[in-house]
Coordinates of C-alpha atoms in Angstrom, one line a residue:
M17 CA 19.9 -57.5 27.6
E18 CA 22.3 -59.5 25.5
T19 CA 23.4 -62.8 26.9
G20 CA 26.1 -63.5 24.4
R21 CA 24.2 -66.5 22.9
K22 CA 22.6 -66.5 19.5
Q23 CA 18.9 -67.1 19.7
R24 CA 18.2 -70.5 18.2
Q25 CA 16.3 -70.3 14.9
H26 CA 13.3 -72.7 14.5
H27 CA 12.2 -73.8 11.1
H28 CA 9.1 -75.3 9.5
F29 CA 9.9 -78.7 8.0
V30 CA 7.6 -80.1 5.4
L31 CA 8.2 -83.9 5.0
V32 CA 7.3 -85.7 1.8
H33 CA 7.4 -89.5 1.7
G34 CA 8.6 -91.7 -1.2
A35 CA 6.5 -93.9 -3.5
F36 CA 4.3 -96.5 -1.8
H37 CA 4.5 -94.9 1.6
G38 CA 2.8 -92.2 3.7
A39 CA 3.5 -89.6 6.3
W40 CA 3.8 -92.4 8.8
C41 CA 7.3 -93.2 7.6
W42 CA 8.5 -89.8 9.0
Y43 CA 7.3 -90.6 12.6
K44 CA 10.8 -90.7 14.2
V45 CA 12.2 -87.8 12.2
A46 CA 9.1 -85.6 12.9
T47 CA 9.2 -86.4 16.6
A48 CA 12.9 -85.5 16.8
L49 CA 12.4 -82.2 14.9
S50 CA 9.4 -81.3 17.0
S51 CA 11.3 -82.1 20.2
A52 CA 14.0 -79.6 19.0
G53 CA 11.4 -76.9 18.7
H54 CA 10.8 -77.0 15.0
R55 CA 7.4 -76.9 13.3
V56 CA 6.8 -80.1 11.3
T57 CA 4.2 -81.0 8.7
A58 CA 4.4 -84.6 7.4
L59 CA 2.1 -85.0 4.4
D60 CA 0.3 -87.9 2.7
M61 CA 0.5 -87.4 -1.0
A62 CA -2.7 -88.1 -3.1
A63 CA -4.0 -91.7 -2.6
C64 CA -1.2 -92.5 -0.1
G65 CA -1.1 -93.1 3.7
A66 CA -4.4 -92.0 5.4
R67 CA -5.5 -89.9 2.4
P68 CA -8.5 -91.5 0.7
G69 CA -8.4 -92.6 -2.9
R70 CA -6.7 -95.2 -5.1
A71 CA -3.6 -94.7 -7.2
E72 CA -5.4 -95.2 -10.4
E73 CA -7.7 -92.3 -9.5
V74 CA -4.7 -89.9 -9.6
P75 CA -4.1 -89.4 -13.3
S76 CA -1.3 -86.8 -13.1
F77 CA 1.9 -86.1 -11.2
E78 CA 0.6 -82.7 -10.4
E79 CA -2.6 -84.2 -8.8
Y80 CA -0.4 -86.6 -6.9
S81 CA 1.7 -83.7 -5.6
Q82 CA -1.3 -81.4 -4.8
P83 CA -1.2 -81.9 -1.0
L84 CA 2.4 -80.5 -1.0
L85 CA 1.5 -77.7 -3.4
D86 CA -1.5 -76.8 -1.2
A87 CA 0.7 -76.8 2.0
V88 CA 3.4 -74.6 0.5
A89 CA 0.8 -72.2 -1.0
A90 CA -0.9 -71.9 2.4
L91 CA 2.3 -70.8 4.2
P92 CA 2.2 -67.2 5.6
P93 CA 3.9 -64.8 3.2
E94 CA 6.8 -64.2 5.7
E95 CA 7.4 -67.9 6.2
K96 CA 9.8 -70.1 4.1
A97 CA 9.7 -73.9 4.6
V98 CA 12.4 -76.5 4.6
L99 CA 11.2 -79.2 2.2
V100 CA 12.4 -82.7 2.8
G101 CA 11.6 -85.4 0.3
H102 CA 12.6 -89.1 0.2
S103 CA 12.9 -91.1 -3.0
F104 CA 9.9 -90.2 -5.3
G105 CA 9.1 -87.4 -2.9
G106 CA 12.1 -85.5 -4.4
Q107 CA 10.1 -85.1 -7.6
C108 CA 7.3 -83.5 -5.6
L109 CA 9.8 -81.1 -4.0
A110 CA 11.1 -80.1 -7.4
L111 CA 7.6 -79.2 -8.5
A112 CA 6.9 -77.2 -5.4
M113 CA 10.2 -75.3 -5.7
E114 CA 9.4 -74.4 -9.3
R115 CA 5.9 -73.3 -8.5
Y116 CA 6.7 -71.4 -5.2
P117 CA 10.4 -70.4 -5.1
D118 CA 9.7 -67.6 -2.7
R119 CA 8.1 -70.0 -0.1
V120 CA 11.0 -72.5 0.1
S121 CA 14.1 -71.8 2.2
V122 CA 15.9 -75.0 1.2
A123 CA 15.1 -78.5 -0.1
V124 CA 16.7 -81.7 1.1
F125 CA 16.6 -84.6 -1.3
V126 CA 17.0 -87.9 0.8
S127 CA 18.0 -90.7 -1.6
A128 CA 15.9 -88.9 -4.1
A129 CA 16.3 -88.2 -7.8
M130 CA 15.9 -84.6 -9.1
P131 CA 14.3 -84.3 -12.5
A132 CA 16.5 -82.9 -15.2
A133 CA 15.7 -79.4 -16.4
G134 CA 13.3 -79.4 -19.4
K135 CA 12.5 -83.1 -19.0
P136 CA 9.0 -84.5 -18.1
M137 CA 8.5 -85.1 -14.4
N138 CA 7.6 -88.7 -14.9
L139 CA 10.9 -89.5 -16.7
V140 CA 12.7 -90.6 -13.6
F141 CA 9.9 -92.9 -12.6
Q142 CA 9.7 -94.4 -16.1
Q143 CA 13.5 -95.0 -16.2
V144 CA 13.4 -96.7 -12.8
L145 CA 10.4 -98.8 -13.7
H146 CA 11.4 -99.9 -17.2
E147 CA 15.1 -99.4 -17.7
Q148 CA 17.3 -99.4 -14.7
R149 CA 16.6 -102.8 -13.1
P150 CA 17.1 -106.4 -14.2
A151 CA 13.9 -108.1 -15.4
D152 CA 13.5 -110.2 -12.3
F153 CA 14.0 -107.3 -9.9
Y154 CA 10.2 -106.6 -9.5
M155 CA 9.6 -110.3 -8.6
D156 CA 5.8 -110.6 -7.9
C157 CA 4.9 -107.0 -8.6
K158 CA 2.4 -106.1 -11.3
I159 CA 2.3 -103.1 -13.6
E160 CA -1.4 -102.3 -14.2
T161 CA -2.6 -99.8 -16.8
S162 CA -6.0 -98.1 -16.3
G163 CA -7.8 -94.9 -17.3
D164 CA -8.4 -93.3 -20.6
P165 CA -6.6 -95.1 -23.4
E166 CA -5.3 -91.8 -24.7
H167 CA -4.0 -90.9 -21.2
P168 CA -3.3 -94.2 -19.5
V169 CA -2.2 -94.4 -15.9
E170 CA 0.4 -96.9 -15.0
T171 CA 0.3 -98.3 -11.4
L172 CA 2.9 -100.5 -9.9
R173 CA 1.4 -103.0 -7.4
L174 CA 4.0 -104.3 -5.0
G175 CA 3.9 -108.0 -4.3
P176 CA 4.5 -109.6 -0.9
R177 CA 7.8 -111.2 -1.9
F178 CA 9.0 -107.9 -3.2
L179 CA 8.0 -106.0 0.0
E180 CA 9.7 -108.6 2.2
Q181 CA 12.9 -109.0 0.2
R182 CA 13.5 -105.6 -1.4
M183 CA 11.8 -103.0 0.7
Y184 CA 11.6 -104.2 4.3
Q185 CA 13.5 -106.8 6.4
S186 CA 11.9 -110.2 6.7
V187 CA 10.6 -110.6 10.2
S188 CA 11.4 -114.3 9.9
R189 CA 15.1 -113.4 9.5
L190 CA 15.4 -111.3 12.6

């Protein structure tokens, strides 16, 4: 029996955090989407959030993105996900879309850069890290290099002043 109303369509949202974060940052968004009847998967990328490991143990962007690639690959054949990536998470989305175009309904880039076609995936990160900011922007952060000298891994360690003044509100100012 037709009631005249369209049946509401529910989606599977896969949420990908930005650099230096974890699935925890999607708590309110995931709760709102779930409350609206959608299926939600908030992922921790490699060595982030509750996922074990250290950043310097993740030598490639593909390995960093592996949790997303695994999640998209594991979708049932008839299901297409809505991918949502914040900041550096947009890079992960681009890789997943390229690898599994038939598994992605749409991708939402939230304050996220999309890599240029034919350019290396780490180009955006390198530009932000080395070119797009004044020298004092990173304040008390440290860039560390580790790994094989032929394939070094650069890690940005955020300092307390940077976290307080650039990323989060200072509690003392509230």
